[in-house]
Amino acid sequence: MLEEQFLEYVKKMTAYNEAIGVMFWDLRTGAPKKGVEQRSEVIGMLSSEAFQMSTSEEMAAFLAQLNTGEAGQHISDITKKMLSECQKEYDRNKKIPADEYKEYIILASKSESAWEEAKAKSDFALFQPYLEKIVEYKKRFVEYWGYKGNKYNTLLDMYEPGVTVEVIDRVFGQLRDRIVPLVQQIAASTNKPATSFLYRHFPKEQQRKFSLAILKELGYDFEAGRLDETVHPFATGLNPGDVRITTRYDENDFRTAIFGTIHECGHALYEQNISKELIGTNLCDGTSMGIHESQSLFFEKFIGKNYSFWKRNYGILKQYTPGQFDDVALDDFYRAVNESKPSLIRIEADELTYPLHIMVRYEIEKGLINGEIEVKDLPQIWNDKYEEYLGIRPENDAKGVLQDVHWSGGDFGYFPSYALGYMYAAQFKHAILKDLPDFDQLIEDGKVDEIRQWLTYHIHQYGKTKQPLEILQDVTGEGLNAGYLIDYLEEKYRRIYQLV
Amino acid sequence: MLEEQFLEYVKKMTAYNEAIGVMFWDLRTGAPKKGVEQRSEVIGMLSSEAFQMSTSEEMAAFLAQLNTGEAGQHISDITKKMLSECQKEYDRNKKIPADEYKEYIILASKSESAWEEAKAKSDFALFQPYLEKIVEYKKRFVEYWGYKGNKYNTLLDMYEPGVTVEVIDRVFGQLRDRIVPLVQQIAASTNKPATSFLYRHFPKEQQRKFSLAILKELGYDFEAGRLDETVHPFATGLNPGDVRITTRYDENDFRTAIFGTIHECGHALYEQNISKELIGTNLCDGTSMGIHESQSLFFEKFIGKNYSFWKRNYGILKQYTPGQFDDVALDDFYRAVNESKPSLIRIEADELTYPLHIMVRYEIEKGLINGEIEVKDLPQIWNDKYEEYLGIRPENDAKGVLQDVHWSGGDFGYFPSYALGYMYAAQFKHAILKDLPDFDQLIEDGKVDEIRQWLTYHIHQYGKTKQPLEILQDVTGEGLNAGYLIDYLEEKYRRIYQLV
C-alpha cells in the first residue's frame, strides 16, 4: 500500500499549496495591511513545509521504491506521472547545496527591492551588481542541474518541458523575418485607425457589469469562481471548483478591463475544466506556462479581438456606456481595438508587436546564461535591439531594460513561454477549424461554449498528465510551427491596414 | 535552545490555525460553492496536522523537559504560560482513547445533520437518539478527564477556566431572584414603548455606510480589519493586524446590522489590541469565551444601547435613512431600541431577558451531565422552564429545545459564558467609572476611544497571559459579582418602563 501512502503524501502537499493560494489571493484582494507581515510568516512557514516534503527522506524512499522497486510494478499510470513530477522537483531542489540555495533566496529578495528602486530612479547602475550576482547563481545552478546542448535549455525546461533553444531559434527566426517588415509597413501606413473615442470616460461599475456579462458568455462558471479587482490582474486555480480571476479598471480606457478579463478568463477556463479525478494530485494544474498562456491568448486574441465577437457584443457594450460610441461604426471600433503600434512597454503591446518584445528578452537571456553577454552591457544591447526590431529606442532604463520584474527574482527561461503560448494558440485555432469550420459564426451566435468544449476535450481535461509538446502533437498532428501565427497576423493586419 | 525549539514549534501550530482561519473566513464570505468540498479537505488536513502537533511525542518531550527538567529552569514567564496552555490541550486530547474520539467526531457530524432535519420538521424525536449518544460520550469523556466537585465543572473549565458550578449557581440564583419579577412587571406594564417605526424600510447600502461610520467612531482599525456580509455574523482574529468582522442586513429592521456590528466590533477590538509581542504564540487570543463576550456585550449594551450614544448618533442615523424617523423623538427612539419583551428565541432576546434564556440551558446541561435529567424528557423540561422564567411556552420544538445548534455538536459548557460575559461587562463598567467618571459624556462627545484605551490597558493587551478570573480580580478588585449587572438592569428598565 506504498502507492496509497504516496498518494496521501502528495495530497497533503497539494493541501498546503491550496491554503497558500487562498492566502495569496486574499492578500491581493483586500487583506488589511497591518496583518500582512504575520500573514507572510504564515505563508513562508507553509511553503517551507511543502518544500521540505518535496525533498524529504520519505519522498526519497517513495521515489526509490515506486519508480524502480517491487512496489512500483503495479502502480497506475496517474501515479507514474505523479512520481515523475515529484522526481523532477526532487532533483531540482536536491542538486543545489542547501546553503547556496538559502543565500540565493536572500539575494533574490534583496535584488527585487534594488530593482524597484532602480526602476523608480531609472538607474540601471543601482540594479547591476544584484543582477550580476543573480546571473552568476543561475549559471552555477545550471551546472549543478546539468544540461543538454545549450545551457539555457535547462532553464527553458522548467517552464516549457521539451522545448529547446534549437526549436525557439528556428521559430523566432521565422517570426522575425516576417513580422519585422510588417511592423515597418504598418508604421509607414497612411490608413491608421482613429482611436480617440477609446479613451472617453467609461464608469468602472459599468465596466464591471459588462465584464461579468462577457465572462458568462465565454463559459466562465461563476459557481466555480469569482471576479475581483486588483492592481495586477491574475487568475488563480485553487482547485477546479474554485478558479478566481481579477481585473483592473481604467475609466479612461475600457480595454484594460475588458481584454484583461477575457485573457484571465482563458487561464481560468483551463483550470476549471481539468478532470475532477486529478484533484488532490500534483497533476491538477496547467501542464506548462506556454500551454497556459495559449489558452489565455486564444480567448483574448482569437475570440476577444475577433470581428464576429464585436458584431455580437458591440451593441451590448454600448448599452453599458451610453453615448461613448454613438458616432463610431462597428468597423471603426473593430479597427481601433486592433490598432498596432510599436511601443516600449511589453505589457502594453498589441498582438502584432508583442512577440518582438519577447524576442529581445529571449536573446538577452540566452546570451547571459551562455556567457556571451555581460550584465553591464544590458542597457545598450536592450536599446539597440528595440531599435532594430521595433524601430523605437527607449529614452531611459525605466522604459527599457528595467521594465520587467522577472530577472530581479531570477526568473530566467520564463519569457519565451509568452510567445510560445501565442504560437500554440494559433496552431490550435487552425486545428479547431477542421472540427468547427463555422468558428466565427459560433462566436457571432454566442456559442463560444462549443469552442470551449473542444478545448476542454483536447487540452483542459488532461492537466499535467500530458506534456506540452505531446498535447501539441495530439491536437494538431505536428510539432511547433510558427507558420500559423505568422499567417494569421499577416492576413489580419494587412486587411486592417489595407496593405497591398 | 530547547525553549527556542518549543517556541518555533508553537509558532508553526499557530501558522496552521491562521491559515485555517483565513479559509473559514473565505468560505463564509463568498467562496464559490463548487470548491467547497475540496477546501474542506484542505482545512481538515491542516487541522489534523495541528492536532497531531498538539499530541505528538515531540510535544510530550517539550512538556516533560521544560515543565520540570533542567532545561526548564530559566525559561521566560511567557514560555511558562505557553507550556501551560499546551499541557492543557495535550491532556484533553490524550486522555480520550483515539478510537473513541474518532467515533465521537463522526457521531457529532451526523448529529448536526440530524438536528438540522429535526429543527426543520420541528420533531425532537428525530434528534433524540443522536443527542442521547452525544451526552453518553460527554459523560464518559468527563470520567476520562477527571473532575473536581461537580462533573459539569470539567466542561465549564474548557470555556471559562476557574469558574465552577458553585459560582454559577450562586450568581444565576441572584439574577433569577431579581430579574424574573422585573420581567413580569414589565410584561404587565402599561408604559410600553412604541416600536413600529423600527420596521420601516432602510436600504442595505445605507445601513452599511452607517455601520462603517459607527465602527470608525468606536475605534475599530480598518487598517487591521474589514467589514463583510454573511448570513451568520462573526468576528475572526487571524492575527492582531487582521481582525475581520461580518454583519447581516435586514432592510426591515436596521437593528440587526447596527447592534450586530457593534457587538462584533467589541470582539474585534479585543483581538486588535492584544500585545504584538504575543503574535506567533498560543497566547495571542482572548483569554476565555466569557471575557471575549464581555467585550462584545460591553460595546453592544453599555455603549450601543446607551442614551448618550444615541444623543450623539441619532441625527447621523437619520441622515442615512431620510424620512424614517422624522416623526420620532430621540427619547422615543431610545426607548424603542431598548424594548424588553419575553420571547422564545435566544438570539433575538433583549438584554434584560437574555440571561434567563441562558439559565434554562445551563440548568438542563448540568442535569444531563450529572445524570439527573434524561434526554427524552428535554422538550417537557424546556417548555416548563420557559414558562417559569419568561412566562411564555414554546408552541413547538423548533421554537423550543431545538433552536440552538450547540448540543448537536457536543458543545456543553459553552452557554454559561454568554451570561458570565454579561456579568463581567457590568462589573468592568462599574470599575471604569472610578477612572472615567464622565463615561456617558465621553460617549456623547465621540470619545469612545478613551474607553477603548482603558479596556486595552486593563484587559485586551494581555491576551491569554492572564486567566479570566485573574483579570476580573485585577480590574475590579473582587470575584464574580452579579450585583452590578442586576443593579444596571433594574435601574435602566425601571426607568424605561416607568415602574415604581
XYZ file of N, CA, C and O in Angstrom, chain A residues 256-373:
472
model
N -8.370 47.957 -20.943
C -7.617 47.321 -19.850
C -8.461 46.249 -19.175
O -8.035 45.102 -19.013
N -9.674 46.622 -18.761
C -10.524 45.679 -18.035
C -11.087 44.596 -18.951
O -11.019 43.410 -18.636
N -11.616 44.988 -20.083
C -12.324 44.012 -20.917
C -11.381 42.950 -21.469
O -11.599 41.752 -21.282
N -10.306 43.389 -22.119
C -9.407 42.395 -22.708
C -8.595 41.674 -21.627
O -8.245 40.498 -21.777
N -8.328 42.378 -20.528
C -7.653 41.730 -19.398
C -8.524 40.627 -18.815
O -8.057 39.522 -18.520
N -9.807 40.925 -18.660
C -10.737 39.924 -18.122
C -10.838 38.721 -19.044
O -10.838 37.577 -18.588
N -10.917 38.987 -20.342
C -11.023 37.871 -21.296
C -9.758 37.016 -21.245
O -9.816 35.785 -21.284
N -8.610 37.674 -21.114
C -7.335 36.959 -21.013
C -7.329 36.039 -19.783
O -7.050 34.843 -19.885
N -7.657 36.606 -18.625
C -7.648 35.804 -17.392
C -8.718 34.711 -17.452
O -8.545 33.628 -16.896
N -9.809 35.017 -18.135
C -10.861 34.014 -18.304
C -10.315 32.795 -19.047
O -10.636 31.653 -18.707
N -9.469 33.020 -20.045
C -8.864 31.911 -20.771
C -8.035 31.021 -19.841
O -8.128 29.788 -19.888
N -7.240 31.661 -18.979
C -6.497 30.890 -17.969
C -7.465 30.103 -17.076
O -7.250 28.932 -16.766
N -8.522 30.792 -16.652
C -9.448 30.186 -15.691
C -10.216 29.016 -16.295
O -10.425 27.998 -15.638
N -10.621 29.156 -17.560
C -11.362 28.062 -18.199
C -10.511 26.794 -18.256
O -11.012 25.686 -18.108
N -9.215 26.988 -18.486
C -8.296 25.853 -18.462
C -8.433 25.132 -17.115
O -8.719 23.927 -17.051
N -8.271 25.861 -16.034
C -8.214 25.209 -14.713
C -9.588 24.757 -14.196
O -9.676 23.794 -13.455
N -10.638 25.452 -14.606
C -11.976 24.999 -14.185
C -12.328 23.655 -14.816
O -13.166 22.924 -14.302
N -11.697 23.373 -15.946
C -12.095 22.185 -16.703
C -11.085 21.048 -16.691
O -11.177 20.118 -17.486
N -10.134 21.129 -15.770
C -9.247 19.981 -15.565
C -10.092 18.861 -14.950
O -10.969 19.119 -14.122
N -9.825 17.647 -15.354
C -10.591 16.496 -14.857
C -10.626 16.452 -13.328
O -9.592 16.559 -12.667
N -11.830 16.276 -12.789
C -12.004 16.244 -11.327
C -11.202 15.106 -10.696
O -10.875 15.143 -9.517
N -10.918 14.083 -11.491
C -10.148 12.959 -10.963
C -8.747 13.360 -10.519
O -8.106 12.639 -9.762
N -8.265 14.476 -11.033
C -6.891 14.878 -10.701
C -6.805 15.739 -9.438
O -5.713 16.072 -8.991
N -7.966 16.079 -8.870
C -7.957 16.878 -7.641
C -7.180 16.142 -6.543
O -7.360 14.950 -6.341
N -6.318 16.890 -5.872
C -5.537 16.285 -4.786
C -4.249 15.622 -5.260
O -3.495 15.085 -4.466
N -3.996 15.675 -6.583
C -2.710 15.186 -7.111
C -1.881 16.393 -7.549
O -2.392 17.514 -7.609
N -0.624 16.146 -7.866
C 0.223 17.241 -8.360
C 0.093 17.416 -9.877
O 0.898 18.090 -10.495
N -0.948 16.812 -10.462
C -1.175 16.943 -11.906
C -2.360 17.855 -12.200
O -2.727 18.061 -13.347
N -2.944 18.385 -11.131
C -4.157 19.183 -11.288
C -3.799 20.648 -11.518
O -4.084 21.511 -10.682
N -3.176 20.915 -12.657
C -2.674 22.251 -12.958
C -2.442 22.314 -14.463
O -2.438 21.275 -15.131
N -2.230 23.505 -14.987
C -1.873 23.603 -16.394
C -0.550 22.886 -16.622
O 0.314 22.878 -15.751
N -0.377 22.305 -17.796
C 0.806 21.467 -17.998
C 2.098 22.251 -18.163
O 3.176 21.742 -17.870
N 1.971 23.498 -18.620
C 3.162 24.347 -18.736
C 2.719 25.793 -18.818
O 1.564 26.090 -19.095
N 3.687 26.681 -18.613
C 3.439 28.107 -18.776
C 2.929 28.423 -20.170
O 2.027 29.225 -20.361
N 3.543 27.781 -21.165
C 3.206 28.074 -22.558
C 1.789 27.622 -22.908
O 1.037 28.357 -23.559
N 1.432 26.409 -22.505
C 0.078 25.926 -22.806
C -0.939 26.778 -22.041
O -2.015 27.110 -22.558
N -0.585 27.162 -20.821
C -1.495 28.032 -20.068
C -1.723 29.342 -20.819
O -2.854 29.799 -21.004
N -0.612 29.909 -21.263
C -0.706 31.190 -21.972
C -1.444 31.005 -23.307
O -2.106 31.927 -23.787
N -1.339 29.836 -23.891
C -2.056 29.604 -25.159
C -3.563 29.736 -24.938
O -4.288 30.221 -25.805
N -4.043 29.322 -23.774
C -5.471 29.395 -23.501
C -5.913 30.836 -23.240
O -6.970 31.272 -23.712
N -5.113 31.578 -22.490
C -5.490 32.976 -22.234
C -5.427 33.786 -23.523
O -6.311 34.601 -23.803
N -4.385 33.532 -24.325
C -4.249 34.290 -25.570
C -5.283 33.852 -26.602
O -5.770 34.665 -27.380
N -5.620 32.590 -26.591
C -6.664 32.119 -27.507
C -7.935 32.923 -27.278
O -8.560 33.430 -28.216
N -8.320 33.055 -26.010
C -9.545 33.790 -25.722
C -9.386 35.285 -25.970
O -10.257 35.921 -26.547
N -8.259 35.838 -25.560
C -8.067 37.274 -25.744
C -7.999 37.647 -27.228
O -8.690 38.575 -27.671
N -7.166 36.907 -27.978
C -6.909 37.298 -29.366
C -7.912 36.700 -30.362
O -8.486 37.419 -31.171
N -8.065 35.392 -30.329
C -8.858 34.742 -31.383
C -10.362 34.841 -31.143
O -11.148 34.643 -32.051
N -10.734 35.153 -29.914
C -12.151 35.395 -29.657
C -12.393 36.880 -29.370
O -13.129 37.543 -30.074
N -11.711 37.422 -28.354
C -11.981 38.801 -27.928
C -11.643 39.869 -28.962
O -12.274 40.922 -29.001
N -10.642 39.597 -29.813
C -10.275 40.604 -30.818
C -10.822 40.232 -32.204
O -10.400 40.775 -33.227
N -11.754 39.297 -32.181
C -12.346 38.789 -33.417
C -13.508 39.694 -33.863
O -14.293 40.169 -33.029
N -13.620 39.895 -35.150
C -14.699 40.756 -35.677
C -16.083 40.228 -35.275
O -16.964 40.983 -34.878
N -16.258 38.901 -35.358
C -17.558 38.303 -35.038
C -17.954 38.560 -33.588
O -19.127 38.708 -33.257
N -16.961 38.569 -32.726
C -17.230 38.800 -31.309
C -17.848 40.180 -31.112
O -18.809 40.344 -30.352
N -17.322 41.173 -31.815
C -17.836 42.537 -31.644
C -19.104 42.776 -32.450
O -19.907 43.627 -32.094
N -19.258 41.994 -33.526
C -20.517 42.053 -34.259
C -21.642 41.701 -33.282
O -22.708 42.311 -33.269
N -21.384 40.699 -32.445
C -22.361 40.300 -31.450
C -22.435 41.271 -30.265
O -23.519 41.605 -29.793
N -21.282 41.711 -29.790
C -21.247 42.384 -28.485
C -21.120 43.905 -28.507
O -21.224 44.544 -27.455
N -20.904 44.491 -29.680
C -20.697 45.941 -29.714
C -21.953 46.673 -29.238
O -21.878 47.615 -28.452
N -23.099 46.193 -29.694
C -24.357 46.809 -29.273
C -24.548 46.705 -27.761
O -25.027 47.643 -27.114
N -24.152 45.573 -27.207
C -24.278 45.363 -25.766
C -23.324 46.287 -25.023
O -23.692 46.938 -24.041
N -22.095 46.364 -25.528
C -21.115 47.269 -24.920
C -21.671 48.686 -24.841
O -21.559 49.356 -23.810
N -22.291 49.125 -25.940
C -22.836 50.489 -25.988
C -23.868 50.737 -24.899
O -23.977 51.847 -24.383
N -24.635 49.693 -24.566
C -25.647 49.871 -23.521
C -25.023 50.185 -22.174
O -25.633 50.825 -21.320
N -23.799 49.705 -21.981
C -23.140 49.918 -20.681
C -22.441 51.272 -20.593
O -22.080 51.700 -19.511
N -22.215 51.901 -21.734
C -21.535 53.200 -21.696
C -22.243 54.169 -22.646
O -21.728 54.512 -23.709
N -23.455 54.561 -22.235
C -24.316 55.314 -23.150
C -23.602 56.537 -23.726
O -23.010 57.324 -22.995
N -23.671 56.659 -25.049
C -23.123 57.851 -25.685
C -21.723 57.697 -26.204
O -21.369 58.260 -27.241
N -20.896 56.898 -25.491
C -19.471 56.859 -25.836
C -19.216 56.502 -27.297
O -18.328 57.081 -27.929
N -19.982 55.569 -27.834
C -19.685 55.092 -29.186
C -20.783 55.437 -30.194
O -20.855 54.840 -31.263
N -21.628 56.401 -29.856
C -22.730 56.754 -30.745
C -22.264 57.084 -32.160
O -22.931 56.766 -33.133
N -21.097 57.730 -32.235
C -20.611 58.183 -33.542
C -19.577 57.235 -34.143
O -18.847 57.593 -35.055
N -19.515 56.014 -33.616
C -18.484 55.084 -34.072
C -19.122 53.831 -34.683
O -19.842 53.105 -34.002
N -18.840 53.587 -35.948
C -19.380 52.394 -36.610
C -18.631 51.152 -36.136
O -17.481 51.242 -35.705
N -19.283 49.991 -36.208
C -18.673 48.733 -35.783
C -17.295 48.523 -36.406
O -16.333 48.168 -35.718
N -17.188 48.757 -37.720
C -15.913 48.510 -38.390
C -14.802 49.402 -37.845
O -13.646 48.973 -37.714
N -15.161 50.631 -37.520
C -14.148 51.547 -36.979
C -13.758 51.144 -35.558
O -12.593 51.245 -35.154
N -14.763 50.682 -34.823
C -14.483 50.205 -33.468
C -13.526 49.005 -33.536
O -12.528 48.937 -32.819
N -13.847 48.070 -34.413
C -13.018 46.862 -34.559
C -11.580 47.218 -34.940
O -10.620 46.690 -34.368
N -11.426 48.128 -35.881
C -10.076 48.529 -36.291
C -9.342 49.211 -35.131
O -8.156 48.988 -34.909
N -10.081 49.999 -34.362
C -9.453 50.728 -33.252
C -8.898 49.786 -32.184
O -7.769 49.951 -31.726
N -9.722 48.787 -31.798
C -9.222 47.891 -30.735
C -8.138 46.962 -31.260
O -7.481 46.279 -30.480
N -7.954 46.928 -32.584
C -6.882 46.114 -33.150
C -5.731 46.968 -33.671
O -4.910 46.496 -34.464
N -5.673 48.190 -33.206
C -4.574 49.062 -33.618
C -3.221 48.418 -33.270
O -3.056 47.813 -32.205
N -2.274 48.563 -34.186
C -0.915 48.081 -33.903
C 0.061 49.234 -34.020
O 0.037 49.985 -35.003
N 0.920 49.362 -33.007
C 1.848 50.493 -32.985
C 3.050 50.098 -32.144
O 2.884 49.683 -30.994
N 4.242 50.205 -32.672
C 5.428 49.863 -31.877
C 5.462 50.687 -30.593
O 5.206 51.896 -30.622
N 5.716 50.020 -29.471
C 5.747 50.730 -28.191
C 6.861 50.147 -27.341
O 7.405 49.085 -27.647
N 7.201 50.845 -26.284
C 8.360 50.443 -25.478
C 8.026 49.415 -24.409
O 8.886 48.657 -23.991
N 6.789 49.428 -23.937
C 6.441 48.606 -22.772
C 5.725 47.317 -23.188
O 4.644 47.352 -23.781
N 6.330 46.206 -22.833
C 5.809 44.889 -23.225
C 4.338 44.704 -22.867
O 3.533 44.307 -23.715
N 3.994 44.982 -21.575
C 2.639 44.638 -21.145
C 1.577 45.535 -21.778
O 0.393 45.263 -21.647
N 2.010 46.598 -22.476
C 1.032 47.433 -23.162
C 1.024 47.170 -24.668
O 0.305 47.828 -25.425
N 1.825 46.201 -25.100
C 1.985 45.980 -26.547
C 0.759 45.314 -27.170
O 0.037 44.576 -26.525
N 0.530 45.590 -28.447
C -0.550 44.941 -29.186
C -0.098 43.563 -29.653
O 1.070 43.205 -29.537
N -1.027 42.803 -30.225
C -0.721 41.403 -30.533
C 0.307 41.205 -31.646
O 0.992 40.197 -31.677
N 0.423 42.184 -32.522
C 1.388 42.031 -33.606
C 2.823 42.274 -33.131
O 3.747 41.531 -33.469
N 2.992 43.315 -32.337
C 4.352 43.659 -31.904
C 4.801 42.880 -30.666
O 5.992 42.813 -30.376
N 3.838 42.284 -29.946
C 4.179 41.614 -28.690
C 5.309 40.583 -28.827
O 6.254 40.590 -28.027
N 5.252 39.719 -29.836
C 6.322 38.707 -29.932
C 7.716 39.318 -30.062
O 8.698 38.711 -29.628
N 7.791 40.518 -30.620
C 9.113 41.142 -30.778
C 9.694 41.510 -29.409
O 10.909 41.411 -29.192
N 8.821 41.943 -28.500
C 9.283 42.251 -27.139
C 9.875 40.993 -26.473
O 10.854 41.073 -25.741
N 9.237 39.871 -26.745
C 9.699 38.617 -26.148
C 11.045 38.199 -26.737
O 11.946 37.750 -26.024
N 11.185 38.389 -28.050
C 12.445 38.014 -28.707
C 13.634 38.752 -28.131
O 14.693 38.167 -27.916
N 13.457 40.032 -27.888
C 14.544 40.826 -27.305
C 14.992 40.170 -25.997
O 16.190 39.949 -25.754
N 14.022 39.840 -25.154
C 14.351 39.272 -23.850
C 14.984 37.888 -23.978
O 15.923 37.536 -23.261
N 14.443 37.104 -24.880
C 14.988 35.752 -25.086
C 16.448 35.809 -25.513
O 17.299 35.103 -24.974
N 16.733 36.644 -26.471
C 18.113 36.719 -26.973
C 19.082 37.173 -25.885
O 20.199 36.668 -25.777
N 18.621 38.104 -25.061
C 19.481 38.583 -23.975
C 19.688 37.484 -22.922
O 20.812 37.230 -22.486
N 18.624 36.823 -22.532
C 18.735 35.765 -21.522
C 19.693 34.663 -21.974
O 20.549 34.202 -21.220
N 19.507 34.240 -23.192
C 20.334 33.169 -23.739
C 21.806 33.594 -23.724
O 22.682 32.822 -23.334
N 22.041 34.835 -24.108
C 23.414 35.363 -24.126
C 24.013 35.424 -22.726
O 25.190 35.088 -22.515
N 23.197 35.832 -21.744
C 23.694 35.958 -20.368
C 24.082 34.589 -19.811
O 25.156 34.424 -19.236
N 23.188 33.629 -19.983
C 23.410 32.304 -19.387
C 24.595 31.592 -20.055
O 25.324 30.849 -19.412
N 24.796 31.874 -21.324
C 25.916 31.255 -22.023
C 27.184 32.084 -21.950
O 28.177 31.767 -22.615
N 27.151 33.180 -21.181
C 28.358 33.976 -21.000
C 28.752 34.791 -22.211
O 29.883 35.236 -22.338
N 27.800 35.010 -23.113
C 28.133 35.772 -24.331
C 27.764 37.239 -24.191
O 28.130 38.070 -25.016
N 26.983 37.543 -23.168
C 26.589 38.927 -22.905
C 26.915 39.207 -21.450
O 26.733 38.345 -20.589
